[in-house]
Coordinates of C-alpha atoms in Angstrom, one line a residue:
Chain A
X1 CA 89.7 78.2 5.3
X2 CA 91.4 81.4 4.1
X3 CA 94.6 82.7 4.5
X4 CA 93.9 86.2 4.7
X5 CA 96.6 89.0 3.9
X6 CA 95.4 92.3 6.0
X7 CA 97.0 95.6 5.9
X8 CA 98.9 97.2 8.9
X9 CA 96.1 98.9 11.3
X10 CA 97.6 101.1 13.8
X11 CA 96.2 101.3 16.9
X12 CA 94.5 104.4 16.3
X13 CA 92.6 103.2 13.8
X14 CA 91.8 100.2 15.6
X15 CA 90.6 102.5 18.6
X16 CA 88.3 104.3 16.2
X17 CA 87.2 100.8 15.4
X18 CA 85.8 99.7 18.6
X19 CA 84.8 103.1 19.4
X20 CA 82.7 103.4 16.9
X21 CA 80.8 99.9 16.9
X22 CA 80.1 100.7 20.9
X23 CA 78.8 104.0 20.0
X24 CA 76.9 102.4 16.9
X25 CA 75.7 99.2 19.3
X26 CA 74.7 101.9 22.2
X27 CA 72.7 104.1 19.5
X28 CA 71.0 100.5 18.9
X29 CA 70.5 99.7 22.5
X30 CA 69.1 103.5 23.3
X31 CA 71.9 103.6 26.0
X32 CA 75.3 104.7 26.4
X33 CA 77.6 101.2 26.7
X34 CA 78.8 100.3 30.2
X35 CA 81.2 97.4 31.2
X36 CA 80.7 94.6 31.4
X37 CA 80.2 94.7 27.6
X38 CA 77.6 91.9 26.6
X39 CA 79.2 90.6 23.1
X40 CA 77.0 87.9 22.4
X41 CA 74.4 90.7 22.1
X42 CA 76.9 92.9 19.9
X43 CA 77.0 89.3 17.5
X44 CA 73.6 88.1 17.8
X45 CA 71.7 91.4 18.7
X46 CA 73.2 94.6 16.9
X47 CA 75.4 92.7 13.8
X48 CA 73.0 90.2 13.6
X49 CA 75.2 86.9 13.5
X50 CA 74.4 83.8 14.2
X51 CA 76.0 82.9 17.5
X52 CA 76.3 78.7 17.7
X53 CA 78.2 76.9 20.3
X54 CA 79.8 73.4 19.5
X55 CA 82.9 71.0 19.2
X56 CA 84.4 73.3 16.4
X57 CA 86.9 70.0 16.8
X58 CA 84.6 67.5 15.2
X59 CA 83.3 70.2 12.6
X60 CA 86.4 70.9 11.6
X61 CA 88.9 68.4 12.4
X62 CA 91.5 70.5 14.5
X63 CA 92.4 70.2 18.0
X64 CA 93.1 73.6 19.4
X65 CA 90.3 76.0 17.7
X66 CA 88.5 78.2 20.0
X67 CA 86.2 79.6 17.9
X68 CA 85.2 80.4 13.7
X69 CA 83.6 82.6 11.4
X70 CA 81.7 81.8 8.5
X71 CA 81.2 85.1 6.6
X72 CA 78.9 83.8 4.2
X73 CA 76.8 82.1 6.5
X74 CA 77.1 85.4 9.5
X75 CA 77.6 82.6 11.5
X76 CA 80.5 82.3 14.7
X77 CA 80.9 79.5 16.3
X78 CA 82.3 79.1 19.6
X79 CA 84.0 75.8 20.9
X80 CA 82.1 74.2 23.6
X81 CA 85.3 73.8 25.6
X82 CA 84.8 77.5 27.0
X83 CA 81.3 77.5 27.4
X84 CA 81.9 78.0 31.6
X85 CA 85.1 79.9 31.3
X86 CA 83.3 83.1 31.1
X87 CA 86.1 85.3 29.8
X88 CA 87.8 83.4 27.5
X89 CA 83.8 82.8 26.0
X90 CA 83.7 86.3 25.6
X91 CA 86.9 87.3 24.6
X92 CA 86.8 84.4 22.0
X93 CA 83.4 86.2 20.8
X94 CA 85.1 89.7 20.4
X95 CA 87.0 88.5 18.9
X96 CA 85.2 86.9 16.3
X97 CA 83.8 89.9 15.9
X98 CA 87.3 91.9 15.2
X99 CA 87.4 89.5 12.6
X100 CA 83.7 90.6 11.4
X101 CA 84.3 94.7 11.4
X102 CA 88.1 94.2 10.1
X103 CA 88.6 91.6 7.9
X104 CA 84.8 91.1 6.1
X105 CA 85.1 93.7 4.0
X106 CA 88.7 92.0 2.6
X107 CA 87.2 88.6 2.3
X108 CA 84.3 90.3 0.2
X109 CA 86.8 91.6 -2.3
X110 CA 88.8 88.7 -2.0
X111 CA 85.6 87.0 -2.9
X112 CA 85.1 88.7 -6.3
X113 CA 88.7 87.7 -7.4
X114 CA 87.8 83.4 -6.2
X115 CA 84.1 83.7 -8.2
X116 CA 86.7 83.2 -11.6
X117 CA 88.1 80.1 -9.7
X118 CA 84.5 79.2 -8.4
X119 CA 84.6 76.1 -5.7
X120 CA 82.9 72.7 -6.5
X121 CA 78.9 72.9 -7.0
X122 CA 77.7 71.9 -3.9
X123 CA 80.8 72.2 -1.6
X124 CA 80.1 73.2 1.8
X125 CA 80.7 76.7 2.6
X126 CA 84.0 76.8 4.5
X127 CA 85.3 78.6 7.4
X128 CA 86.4 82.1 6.4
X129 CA 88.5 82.3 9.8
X130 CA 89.2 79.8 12.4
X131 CA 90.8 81.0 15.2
X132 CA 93.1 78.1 16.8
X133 CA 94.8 78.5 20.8
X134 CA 98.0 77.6 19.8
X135 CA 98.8 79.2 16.5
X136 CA 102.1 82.1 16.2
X137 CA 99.3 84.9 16.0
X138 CA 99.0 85.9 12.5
X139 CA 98.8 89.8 11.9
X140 CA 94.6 89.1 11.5
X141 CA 94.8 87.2 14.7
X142 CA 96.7 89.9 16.2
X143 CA 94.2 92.5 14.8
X144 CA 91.2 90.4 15.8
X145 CA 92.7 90.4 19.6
X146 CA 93.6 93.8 20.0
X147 CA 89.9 94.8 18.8
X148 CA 88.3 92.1 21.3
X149 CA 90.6 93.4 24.1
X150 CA 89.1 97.6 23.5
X151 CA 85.5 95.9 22.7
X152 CA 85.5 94.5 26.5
X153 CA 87.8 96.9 27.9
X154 CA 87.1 100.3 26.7
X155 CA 90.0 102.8 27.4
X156 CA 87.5 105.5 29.3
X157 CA 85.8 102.5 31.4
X158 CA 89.5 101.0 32.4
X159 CA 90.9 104.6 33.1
X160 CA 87.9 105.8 35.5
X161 CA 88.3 102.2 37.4
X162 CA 91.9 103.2 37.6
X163 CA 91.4 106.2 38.6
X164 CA 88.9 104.9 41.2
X165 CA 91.1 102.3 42.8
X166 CA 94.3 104.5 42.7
X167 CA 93.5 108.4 42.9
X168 CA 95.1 110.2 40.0
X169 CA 98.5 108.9 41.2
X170 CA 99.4 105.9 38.8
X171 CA 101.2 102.5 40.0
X172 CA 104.5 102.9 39.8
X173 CA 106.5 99.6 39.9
X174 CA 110.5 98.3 40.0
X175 CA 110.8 95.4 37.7
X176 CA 107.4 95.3 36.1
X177 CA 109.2 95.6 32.9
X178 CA 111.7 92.4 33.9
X179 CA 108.9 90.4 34.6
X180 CA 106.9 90.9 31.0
X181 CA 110.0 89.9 29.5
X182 CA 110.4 86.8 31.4
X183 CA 106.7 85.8 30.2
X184 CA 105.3 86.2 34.2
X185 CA 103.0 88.9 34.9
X186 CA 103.8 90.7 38.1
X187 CA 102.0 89.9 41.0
X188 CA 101.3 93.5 42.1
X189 CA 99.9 93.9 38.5
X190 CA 98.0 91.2 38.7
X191 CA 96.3 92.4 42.4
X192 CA 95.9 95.9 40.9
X193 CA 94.1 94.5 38.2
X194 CA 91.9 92.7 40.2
X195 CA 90.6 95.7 41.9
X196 CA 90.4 97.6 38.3
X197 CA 88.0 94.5 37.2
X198 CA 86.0 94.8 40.4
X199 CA 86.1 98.8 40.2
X200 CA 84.8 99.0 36.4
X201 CA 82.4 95.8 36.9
X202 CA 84.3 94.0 34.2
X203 CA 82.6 90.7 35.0
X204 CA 83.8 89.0 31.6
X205 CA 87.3 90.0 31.5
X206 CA 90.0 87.6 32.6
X207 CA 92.8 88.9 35.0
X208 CA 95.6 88.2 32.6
X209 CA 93.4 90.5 29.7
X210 CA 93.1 93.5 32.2
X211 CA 97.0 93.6 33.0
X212 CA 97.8 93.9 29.6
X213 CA 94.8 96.4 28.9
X214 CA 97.1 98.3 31.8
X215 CA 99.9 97.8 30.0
X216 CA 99.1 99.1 26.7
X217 CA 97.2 102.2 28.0
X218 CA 100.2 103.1 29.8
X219 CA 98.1 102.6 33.2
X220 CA 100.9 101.3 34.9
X221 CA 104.8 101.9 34.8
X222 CA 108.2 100.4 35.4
X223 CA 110.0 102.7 37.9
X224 CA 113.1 102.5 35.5
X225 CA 111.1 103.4 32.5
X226 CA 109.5 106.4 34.2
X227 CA 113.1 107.8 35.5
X228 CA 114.4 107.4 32.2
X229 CA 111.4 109.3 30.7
X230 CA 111.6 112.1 33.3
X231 CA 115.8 112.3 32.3
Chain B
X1 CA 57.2 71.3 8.4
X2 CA 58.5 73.8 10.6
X3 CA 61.0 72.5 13.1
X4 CA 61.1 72.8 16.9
X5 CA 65.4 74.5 17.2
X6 CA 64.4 76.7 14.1
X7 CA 61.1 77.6 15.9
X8 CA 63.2 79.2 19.3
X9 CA 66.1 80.2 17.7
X10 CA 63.1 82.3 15.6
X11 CA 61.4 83.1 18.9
X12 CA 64.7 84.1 20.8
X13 CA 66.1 86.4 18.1
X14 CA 62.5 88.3 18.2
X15 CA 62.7 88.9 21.9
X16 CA 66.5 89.9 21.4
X17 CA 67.7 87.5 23.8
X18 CA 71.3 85.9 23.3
X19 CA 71.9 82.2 23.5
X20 CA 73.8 81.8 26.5
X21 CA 71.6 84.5 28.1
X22 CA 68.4 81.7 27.0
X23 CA 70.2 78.8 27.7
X24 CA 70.8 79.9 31.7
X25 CA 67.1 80.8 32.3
X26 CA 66.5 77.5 30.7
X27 CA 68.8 76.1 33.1
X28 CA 70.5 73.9 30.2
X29 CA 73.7 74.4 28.4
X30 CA 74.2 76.8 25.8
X31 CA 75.5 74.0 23.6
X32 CA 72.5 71.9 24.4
X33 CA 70.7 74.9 22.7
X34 CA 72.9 75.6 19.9
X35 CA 72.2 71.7 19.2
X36 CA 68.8 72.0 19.2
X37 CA 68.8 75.0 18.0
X38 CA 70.8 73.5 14.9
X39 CA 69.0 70.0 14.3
X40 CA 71.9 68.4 15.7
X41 CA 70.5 67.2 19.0
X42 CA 68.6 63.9 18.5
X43 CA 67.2 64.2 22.2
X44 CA 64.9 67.1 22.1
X45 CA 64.5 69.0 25.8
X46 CA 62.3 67.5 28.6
X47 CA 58.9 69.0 29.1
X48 CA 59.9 71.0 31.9
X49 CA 62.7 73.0 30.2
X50 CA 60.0 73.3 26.9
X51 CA 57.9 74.7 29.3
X52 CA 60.6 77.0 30.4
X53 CA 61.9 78.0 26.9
X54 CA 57.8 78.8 26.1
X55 CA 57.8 81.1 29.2
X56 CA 61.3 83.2 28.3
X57 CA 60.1 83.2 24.7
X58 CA 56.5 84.5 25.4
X59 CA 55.4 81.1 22.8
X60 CA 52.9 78.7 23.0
X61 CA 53.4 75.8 24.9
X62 CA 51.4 73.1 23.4
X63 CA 52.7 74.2 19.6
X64 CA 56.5 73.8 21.5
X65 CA 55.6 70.8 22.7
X66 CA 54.0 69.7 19.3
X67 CA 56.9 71.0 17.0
X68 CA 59.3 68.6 19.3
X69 CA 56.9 65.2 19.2
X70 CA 55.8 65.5 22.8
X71 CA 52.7 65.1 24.4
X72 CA 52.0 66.9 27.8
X73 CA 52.1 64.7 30.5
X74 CA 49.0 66.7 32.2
X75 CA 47.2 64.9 28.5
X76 CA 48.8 61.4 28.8
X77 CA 47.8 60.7 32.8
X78 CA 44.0 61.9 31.4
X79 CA 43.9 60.0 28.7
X80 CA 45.6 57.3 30.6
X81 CA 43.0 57.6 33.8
X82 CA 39.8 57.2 31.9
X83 CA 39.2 53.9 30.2
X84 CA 37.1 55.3 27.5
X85 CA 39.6 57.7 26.3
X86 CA 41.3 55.5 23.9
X87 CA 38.3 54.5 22.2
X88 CA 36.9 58.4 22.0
X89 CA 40.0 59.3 20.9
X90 CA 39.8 56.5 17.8
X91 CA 37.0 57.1 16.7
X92 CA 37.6 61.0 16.4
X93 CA 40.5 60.1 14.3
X94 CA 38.6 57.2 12.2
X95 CA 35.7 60.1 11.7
X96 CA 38.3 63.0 10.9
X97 CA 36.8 65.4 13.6
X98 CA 39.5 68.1 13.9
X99 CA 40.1 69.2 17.8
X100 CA 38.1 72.2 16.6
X101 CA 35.3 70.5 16.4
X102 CA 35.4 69.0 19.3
X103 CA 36.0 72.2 21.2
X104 CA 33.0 73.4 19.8
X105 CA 31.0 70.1 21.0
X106 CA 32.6 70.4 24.1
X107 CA 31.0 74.2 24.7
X108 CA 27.5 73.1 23.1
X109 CA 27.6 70.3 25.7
X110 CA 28.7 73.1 28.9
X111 CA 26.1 75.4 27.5
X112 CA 23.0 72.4 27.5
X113 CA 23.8 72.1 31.3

């Protein structure tokens, strides 16, 4: 297991990221990508990863990890726990592969500067990244996260559902704000983003994911907010 | 010797098709793949979902069935209904005739009557 230092991304660069492995996967795929995005065919499919499923507990030893990635091996491996929660399977896998596209290419250069400390002969190869449920996110977790969350939910696709469900007149809400703070997500967000998941047939998103997909793309507002940014 | 999880993980990754995406047409868990997919499984899948995983895979049945130590059971109630099979089935062992061979007897005989 690695603990892996990885430079500030902004979220530009992250949505050039995701953008470009759905235009890259689509090229593969001879069609334009549509929600909901299949990721196990992104890992298995167009990257080419080996995509395993299994009590990541017994392999290796720890009690809350969702899912792994063995760089060496181009091998993710997904705790079984999640195998019929649908969107926390996927998310968990695009996640995995944020950690593939961003942090692969530091682990290979990391790898040149461990070959003059080489490992035991023989040693099993270990897990470049394990990805635990609850850990205080580390800036690669946080990384790997936001990727997974533009990889299901692409910022055209959410915005045309939005725009489908509410006209071009965006939710405006008292105390939307109040309520992230508390740690409780609003339940008119939470309704709205039920219709945005129906709308943009994101089948393998969770409802909690979509409301703060809303949030971050600025889909939905605090009624305080927007008066203060019209003053 | 090639081996039966290597075999459809092979298979599946030829006909693009994801593991989870396999495992539902199967009808078994996508663990229960991954397993056997891995070596890990001890218990190998039942005819029926074999038969299944030779269908979504476009692959031969009776070399899926081989590769995981299984006999058809269409080949065990024959062999079990006739009384002489046993003893033909000996001696083509003790004699070292390959199943080739006795395809090829088996079309001179059709073709005499």
């Amino acid at each position: 297991m690695l603990e892996m230092k990885v430079p500030y991304l902004t979220a530009k660069q992250l949505d050039q990221g995701t953008a470009e492995l759905l235009r890259d996967y689509g090229r593969w795929r001879g069609e334009p990508v549509q929600p909901p995005i299949d990721v196990d065919e992104i890992a298995e499919g167009y990257l080419g990863l080996t995509l395993e499923v299994g009590d990541l507990k017994v392999v290796l030893g720890l009690d809350d990890v969702l899912g792994a990635t063995w760089f060496d091996e181009r091998r993710v491996r997904i705790d079984q726990s999640l195998e019929d929660k649908e969107a926390r399977f996927a998310f968990t896998v695009a996640h995995e592969i944020g950690h593939w596209q961003l942090h692969r290419p530091l682990y290979e250069m990391e790898k040149v500067t461990l070959r003059m400390f080489p490992a035991d002969a023989g040693a099993k190869p270990a897990a470049a990244i394990v990805c635990r449920a609850i850990e205080r996110k580390a800036p690669a977790e946080w990384q790997a996260d936001q990727f997974a969350a533009r990889l299901l939910m692409p910022a055209a696709a959410v915005r045309a559902a939005v725009e489908e469900v509410a006209g071009s007149t965006l939710p405006v809400w008292e105390g939307l704000d109040a309520n992230r703070r508390a740690g409780r997500l609003d339940p008119r967000l939470r309704a709205f983003a039920d219709d945005v998941l129906e709308a943009g047939t994101f089948v393998n998103v969770s409802n909690e994911a979509m409301c703060y997909r809303l949030f971050d793309l600025q889909l939905v507002r605090d009624q305080a907010n927007l008066q203060a940014t019209l003053l | 010797m090639e081996r039966f999880g290597a075999r459809v993980r092979q298979r599946r990754q030829e006909c693009r098709l994801g593991l989870r995406d396999t495992a539902r047409r199967a009808g078994i868990s996508a663990t229960f793949l991954s397993r056997v997919e891995t070596d890990a499984e001890k218990a190998l899948p039942s005819e029926e979902v074999i038969r299944k995983l030779a269908e979504i895979l476009d692959d031969d049945f009776d070399t899926l069935m081989r590769l995981a130590g299984r006999i058809p059971s269409e080949v065990k109630d024959y062999v079990k209904a006739d009384p002489g099979m046993p003893a033909f089935l000996r001696r083509a062992k003790a004699e070292n005739i390959p199943a080739e061979k006795l395809m090829a007897l088996l079309d001179k005989a059709k073709d005499k009557t």
